């Protein structure tokens, strides 16, 4: 009887999650008063965008749609920040959707809206849907328009569905992340939205969106298809009134600046809209080519050596421990170049010593 009651309870919970999911999708689709941001003014309170680089780029690149949310009291700085993305979208051929109405004060707005957009894309024929969604917080600004988002998308042989970054304390930072458009991502977001129903501790979390996303990202079921990239590539912070990235980097994320936030945003907007943008340079002159190529090579090399280790680890504790360490790094620390190289080197040595 206890087992039957447990099974019945699980069935009721599953049914409730499904009902909530479809309810959320229906609600959010009805709220999408701004299916794109092409109607945003090209000039907002003196920050002008455009110029020769603002023409749409025609190519066979990865199809990407940016997603964000901006509602509440009008804020011209946030609108101007979104306009930097608008110019970037026009240059590289990206789409964008913006949630313009609040759903609920304590609701998981970010994953809920992402699910709405994801379902909308999955309902399209494959050649008409986008391939990736890129969430960008409204306090992110594009600094270097020449850097495409395609650069960070995994090679076709990598089974990666979610690309994220860590903050300085090692926690998931949801300011910018990428989600593949497929059924895995739909199952992932369903589980995220179910967190408040299954985890009572979640209700005391200060940042419910990020906590729920991180909890499911790190779960055994989903973590093998999640990878973390260096945050400075596209989610660099402004720390102590200083940009922690370097010239040529794609974006800055202006969060937790207290009363200085608006002045800092205004300064960045003034720079990126001036005739000489100090952050913009051709892609080939930036850090990205070598670093991104090296990142995916480390991923491929690590997966290859782990396959080799699996065939040899039986009866060899050294190989087994080194392989466990590298698998952990692949799951949680791919953004740490030092950790990845060290874990890979340890397994390579263990294999050599146990030939």
Coordinates of C-alpha atoms in Angstrom, one line a residue:
X1 CA 0.0 0.0 0.0
X2 CA 2.7 2.6 0.8
X3 CA 4.4 1.8 -2.5
X4 CA 1.0 2.3 -4.3
X5 CA 0.5 5.6 -2.6
X6 CA 4.0 6.8 -3.5
X7 CA 3.4 5.9 -7.1
X8 CA 0.0 7.6 -7.1
X9 CA 1.6 10.7 -5.6
X10 CA 4.3 10.8 -8.3
X11 CA 1.7 10.4 -11.0
X12 CA -0.3 13.4 -9.6
X13 CA 2.9 15.5 -9.4
X14 CA 3.8 14.6 -13.0
X15 CA 0.3 15.5 -14.2
X16 CA 0.5 18.8 -12.3
X17 CA 3.8 19.7 -13.8
X18 CA 2.5 19.0 -17.3
X19 CA -0.6 21.1 -16.7
X20 CA 1.5 24.0 -15.3
X21 CA 3.9 23.7 -18.3
X22 CA 1.2 24.0 -20.9
X23 CA -0.5 26.7 -18.9
X24 CA 2.7 28.7 -18.7
X25 CA 3.4 28.4 -22.4
X26 CA -0.1 29.5 -23.3
X27 CA 0.0 32.5 -20.9
X28 CA 3.4 33.6 -22.1
X29 CA 2.5 33.4 -25.7
X30 CA -0.4 35.6 -25.0
X31 CA 1.9 38.1 -23.3
X32 CA 4.4 38.4 -26.2
X33 CA 3.5 41.9 -27.2
X34 CA 7.0 42.3 -28.6
X35 CA 7.9 39.4 -30.8
X36 CA 11.1 41.2 -31.8
X37 CA 12.8 44.5 -31.0
X38 CA 13.1 45.9 -34.5
X39 CA 10.6 48.6 -33.4
X40 CA 13.0 50.0 -30.7
X41 CA 14.1 53.4 -31.7
X42 CA 17.6 53.6 -33.1
X43 CA 18.4 56.7 -31.0
X44 CA 17.5 56.6 -27.3
X45 CA 18.2 59.7 -25.2
X46 CA 21.3 60.7 -27.2
X47 CA 22.8 57.2 -27.7
X48 CA 22.8 56.7 -31.4
X49 CA 23.3 53.4 -33.2
X50 CA 23.9 52.4 -36.8
X51 CA 26.6 53.3 -39.2
X52 CA 28.2 51.1 -41.9
X53 CA 28.5 48.0 -39.7
X54 CA 24.7 47.9 -39.1
X55 CA 23.8 46.1 -42.3
X56 CA 22.4 42.5 -41.9
X57 CA 25.0 39.8 -42.5
X58 CA 23.9 37.2 -44.9
X59 CA 25.5 33.8 -44.4
X60 CA 24.8 30.2 -43.6
X61 CA 25.6 30.7 -39.9
X62 CA 24.0 29.0 -37.0
X63 CA 20.4 30.2 -36.5
X64 CA 20.3 32.0 -33.1
X65 CA 17.6 33.9 -31.3
X66 CA 18.3 36.1 -28.3
X67 CA 15.8 36.2 -25.5
X68 CA 15.4 38.7 -22.6
X69 CA 12.9 40.3 -20.4
X70 CA 12.3 44.0 -19.7
X71 CA 9.2 45.4 -18.0
X72 CA 8.1 47.7 -15.2
X73 CA 8.9 51.4 -15.1
X74 CA 10.4 52.8 -18.4
X75 CA 14.2 52.9 -18.2
X76 CA 16.0 54.5 -21.2
X77 CA 19.3 52.9 -20.2
X78 CA 18.0 49.4 -20.3
X79 CA 16.3 50.2 -23.7
X80 CA 19.6 51.6 -25.0
X81 CA 21.4 48.4 -23.8
X82 CA 18.9 46.3 -25.7
X83 CA 19.5 48.5 -28.7
X84 CA 23.2 47.5 -28.7
X85 CA 21.9 43.9 -29.1
X86 CA 19.6 45.1 -31.9
X87 CA 22.5 46.4 -33.9
X88 CA 24.4 43.2 -33.2
X89 CA 21.4 41.2 -34.4
X90 CA 21.1 43.2 -37.6
X91 CA 24.8 42.7 -38.3
X92 CA 24.9 38.9 -37.8
X93 CA 21.3 37.9 -38.7
X94 CA 20.0 37.0 -35.3
X95 CA 16.4 37.2 -34.1
X96 CA 15.3 38.5 -30.6
X97 CA 12.2 38.2 -28.4
X98 CA 11.6 40.4 -25.3
X99 CA 9.1 39.7 -22.5
X100 CA 7.5 43.0 -21.8
X101 CA 5.0 42.1 -19.1
X102 CA 5.5 40.8 -15.6
X103 CA 4.2 37.3 -15.1
X104 CA 4.3 37.0 -11.2
X105 CA 6.4 38.6 -8.6
X106 CA 7.8 35.3 -7.3
X107 CA 7.4 33.1 -10.4
X108 CA 10.3 31.6 -12.3
X109 CA 10.0 34.1 -15.1
X110 CA 13.3 33.4 -16.9
X111 CA 12.9 29.6 -17.5
X112 CA 9.1 30.1 -18.0
X113 CA 9.6 32.6 -20.8
X114 CA 12.4 30.5 -22.3
X115 CA 10.1 27.5 -22.4
X116 CA 7.5 29.6 -24.2
X117 CA 10.0 30.7 -26.9
X118 CA 11.4 27.1 -27.1
X119 CA 8.0 25.5 -27.7
X120 CA 7.2 28.2 -30.3
X121 CA 10.4 27.3 -32.2
X122 CA 9.8 23.5 -31.9
X123 CA 6.4 23.9 -33.5
X124 CA 8.1 25.2 -36.7
X125 CA 9.5 23.0 -39.5
X126 CA 13.2 22.3 -38.8
X127 CA 14.5 24.6 -41.6
X128 CA 12.4 27.5 -40.2
X129 CA 13.2 27.3 -36.5
X130 CA 16.3 28.7 -34.8
X131 CA 18.9 26.2 -33.6
X132 CA 19.9 28.0 -30.4
X133 CA 18.4 30.4 -27.9
X134 CA 20.8 32.9 -26.2
X135 CA 19.5 34.4 -23.0
X136 CA 20.9 37.9 -22.3
X137 CA 19.9 39.9 -19.3
X138 CA 18.7 43.5 -20.0
X139 CA 21.8 44.9 -18.2
X140 CA 24.2 43.4 -20.7
X141 CA 25.7 45.6 -23.4
X142 CA 27.3 44.6 -26.7
X143 CA 30.8 46.2 -26.7
X144 CA 32.3 44.7 -29.8
X145 CA 29.8 44.3 -32.6
X146 CA 32.3 42.3 -34.7
X147 CA 32.1 39.2 -32.5
X148 CA 29.4 36.7 -33.5
X149 CA 27.6 34.4 -31.0
X150 CA 28.2 31.5 -33.4
X151 CA 31.8 31.5 -32.2
X152 CA 30.7 29.9 -28.9
X153 CA 28.4 27.2 -30.3
X154 CA 29.8 23.7 -30.0
X155 CA 31.1 21.7 -33.0
X156 CA 28.6 19.3 -34.5
X157 CA 30.3 16.3 -32.9
X158 CA 29.8 17.7 -29.4
X159 CA 26.6 16.6 -27.6
X160 CA 26.1 19.9 -25.7
X161 CA 22.7 21.4 -25.1
X162 CA 23.4 24.2 -22.5
X163 CA 26.4 26.5 -22.4
X164 CA 26.8 28.6 -19.3
X165 CA 29.3 30.5 -17.1
X166 CA 30.3 30.7 -13.4
X167 CA 30.6 33.8 -11.3
X168 CA 33.7 34.4 -9.2
X169 CA 32.3 32.2 -6.4
X170 CA 31.8 29.2 -8.7
X171 CA 28.1 29.5 -9.0
X172 CA 26.1 29.6 -12.2
X173 CA 25.6 33.1 -13.5
X174 CA 22.4 33.5 -15.6
X175 CA 23.3 36.8 -17.2
X176 CA 24.1 35.1 -20.5
X177 CA 23.7 31.4 -21.5
X178 CA 22.9 29.3 -24.5
X179 CA 20.2 26.6 -24.9
X180 CA 19.9 24.3 -27.9
X181 CA 16.4 24.1 -29.5
X182 CA 15.4 20.4 -29.1
X183 CA 13.5 18.0 -26.9
X184 CA 16.3 17.7 -24.3
X185 CA 16.0 21.4 -23.6
X186 CA 12.2 21.1 -23.3
X187 CA 12.6 18.3 -20.7
X188 CA 15.2 20.3 -18.9
X189 CA 13.0 23.4 -18.5
X190 CA 10.0 21.3 -17.4
X191 CA 12.2 20.0 -14.6
X192 CA 13.3 23.5 -13.7
X193 CA 9.7 24.7 -13.4
X194 CA 8.9 21.8 -11.2
X195 CA 11.6 22.7 -8.7
X196 CA 9.3 24.8 -6.5
X197 CA 6.9 21.8 -6.3
X198 CA 9.6 19.3 -5.3
X199 CA 12.1 21.2 -3.2
X200 CA 10.8 23.2 -0.2
X201 CA 14.2 24.8 0.4
X202 CA 13.8 26.6 -3.0
X203 CA 11.2 29.0 -1.6
X204 CA 13.9 30.7 0.6
X205 CA 16.3 31.2 -2.2
X206 CA 17.0 34.9 -3.0
X207 CA 17.4 34.2 -6.8
X208 CA 14.8 31.5 -7.6
X209 CA 15.4 31.5 -11.3
X210 CA 19.2 30.9 -11.0
X211 CA 18.8 28.4 -8.1
X212 CA 16.3 26.3 -10.0
X213 CA 18.3 26.3 -13.2
X214 CA 21.6 25.4 -11.5
X215 CA 20.0 22.6 -9.5
X216 CA 18.7 20.9 -12.6
X217 CA 21.9 21.7 -14.6
X218 CA 24.0 19.9 -12.0
X219 CA 21.6 16.9 -11.6
X220 CA 22.9 13.5 -12.8
X221 CA 20.3 13.3 -15.5
X222 CA 21.3 16.5 -17.3
X223 CA 24.8 17.5 -16.4
X224 CA 26.5 15.5 -19.1
X225 CA 25.1 17.9 -21.8
X226 CA 26.0 21.1 -19.9
X227 CA 29.3 22.9 -20.4
X228 CA 30.8 26.0 -18.8
X229 CA 32.8 28.5 -20.8
X230 CA 35.1 31.3 -19.5
X231 CA 32.9 34.0 -18.3
X232 CA 35.1 36.8 -19.7
X233 CA 34.3 35.7 -23.2
X234 CA 30.8 37.2 -23.2
X235 CA 29.6 37.7 -19.6
X236 CA 32.4 39.9 -18.1
X237 CA 31.5 42.1 -15.1
X238 CA 32.2 45.7 -14.3
X239 CA 34.0 45.3 -11.0
X240 CA 35.0 48.3 -8.9
X241 CA 34.3 50.6 -11.8
X242 CA 36.6 48.6 -14.0
X243 CA 35.8 46.3 -16.9
X244 CA 37.3 43.0 -16.0
X245 CA 37.6 41.9 -19.7
X246 CA 39.8 43.5 -22.4
X247 CA 39.3 45.5 -25.5
X248 CA 37.7 43.3 -28.2
X249 CA 35.5 41.3 -25.8
X250 CA 31.9 40.9 -26.8
X251 CA 29.8 42.1 -23.9
X252 CA 29.8 43.6 -20.4
X253 CA 27.3 42.6 -17.7
X254 CA 26.5 45.5 -15.3
X255 CA 25.1 43.9 -12.2
X256 CA 25.3 44.6 -8.5
X257 CA 26.8 48.0 -8.9
X258 CA 24.5 49.7 -6.4
X259 CA 23.9 53.4 -7.0
X260 CA 26.7 53.5 -9.6
X261 CA 25.0 51.2 -12.0
X262 CA 23.2 53.9 -14.0
X263 CA 26.3 56.1 -14.3
X264 CA 28.4 53.1 -15.4
X265 CA 25.8 52.0 -18.0
X266 CA 25.6 55.5 -19.4
X267 CA 29.4 55.7 -19.7
X268 CA 29.6 52.3 -21.5
X269 CA 26.8 53.4 -23.8
X270 CA 28.6 56.6 -24.6
X271 CA 31.7 54.7 -25.5
X272 CA 30.0 52.1 -27.8
X273 CA 28.0 54.8 -29.6
X274 CA 30.9 57.1 -30.2
X275 CA 32.7 57.4 -33.5
X276 CA 35.7 55.6 -32.0
X277 CA 34.5 52.7 -29.9
X278 CA 37.5 51.7 -27.6
X279 CA 36.2 48.2 -27.3
X280 CA 35.5 47.3 -30.9
X281 CA 38.0 45.6 -33.2
X282 CA 38.0 43.0 -35.9
X283 CA 37.4 39.4 -34.8
X284 CA 40.8 38.3 -35.9
X285 CA 42.5 40.7 -33.6
X286 CA 40.6 39.5 -30.5
X287 CA 41.5 36.7 -28.0
X288 CA 38.7 34.5 -29.3
X289 CA 40.2 32.5 -32.2
X290 CA 42.9 30.7 -30.3
X291 CA 41.0 30.5 -27.0
X292 CA 37.8 29.1 -28.4
X293 CA 39.6 26.6 -30.6
X294 CA 41.6 25.5 -27.6
X295 CA 38.5 25.1 -25.5
X296 CA 36.8 22.7 -27.9
X297 CA 40.0 20.8 -28.5
X298 CA 40.5 20.2 -24.8
X299 CA 36.9 18.9 -24.6
X300 CA 37.4 16.5 -27.5
X301 CA 40.8 15.3 -26.2
X302 CA 39.3 14.7 -22.8
X303 CA 36.4 12.6 -24.1
X304 CA 38.8 10.6 -26.2
X305 CA 41.2 9.8 -23.4
X306 CA 38.3 8.9 -21.1
X307 CA 37.1 6.3 -23.6
X308 CA 40.6 4.8 -23.6
X309 CA 40.7 4.8 -19.8
X310 CA 37.4 3.0 -19.6
X311 CA 38.9 0.0 -21.4
X312 CA 41.9 -0.1 -19.0
X313 CA 40.7 1.1 -15.6
X314 CA 39.6 -2.3 -14.3
X315 CA 42.1 -3.4 -11.7
X316 CA 44.0 -0.1 -11.9
X317 CA 43.1 2.3 -9.1
X318 CA 45.3 5.0 -10.4
X319 CA 43.6 5.1 -13.8
X320 CA 40.2 4.9 -12.2
X321 CA 40.8 7.8 -9.9
X322 CA 42.4 10.0 -12.6
X323 CA 39.4 9.2 -14.9
X324 CA 37.0 10.1 -12.1
X325 CA 38.8 13.4 -11.7
X326 CA 38.7 14.3 -15.4
X327 CA 35.0 13.3 -15.6
X328 CA 34.2 15.6 -12.7
X329 CA 36.1 18.4 -14.5
X330 CA 34.2 17.8 -17.7
X331 CA 30.9 18.0 -15.8
X332 CA 31.6 21.1 -13.7
X333 CA 34.9 22.9 -14.5
X334 CA 35.4 23.1 -18.2
X335 CA 35.8 26.9 -17.9
X336 CA 38.9 26.4 -15.7
X337 CA 41.8 25.9 -18.1
X338 CA 44.2 25.0 -15.3
X339 CA 42.0 22.4 -13.8
X340 CA 41.2 20.8 -17.1
X341 CA 44.8 20.6 -18.2
X342 CA 45.8 19.1 -14.8
X343 CA 43.1 16.5 -14.8
X344 CA 43.9 15.5 -18.4
X345 CA 47.6 15.3 -17.7
X346 CA 47.0 13.1 -14.6
X347 CA 45.0 10.6 -16.6
X348 CA 47.6 10.6 -19.4
X349 CA 50.3 9.8 -16.9
X350 CA 48.2 7.1 -15.2
X351 CA 47.7 5.4 -18.6
X352 CA 51.3 5.6 -19.5
X353 CA 52.4 4.2 -16.1
X354 CA 50.0 1.3 -16.4
X355 CA 50.8 0.2 -19.9

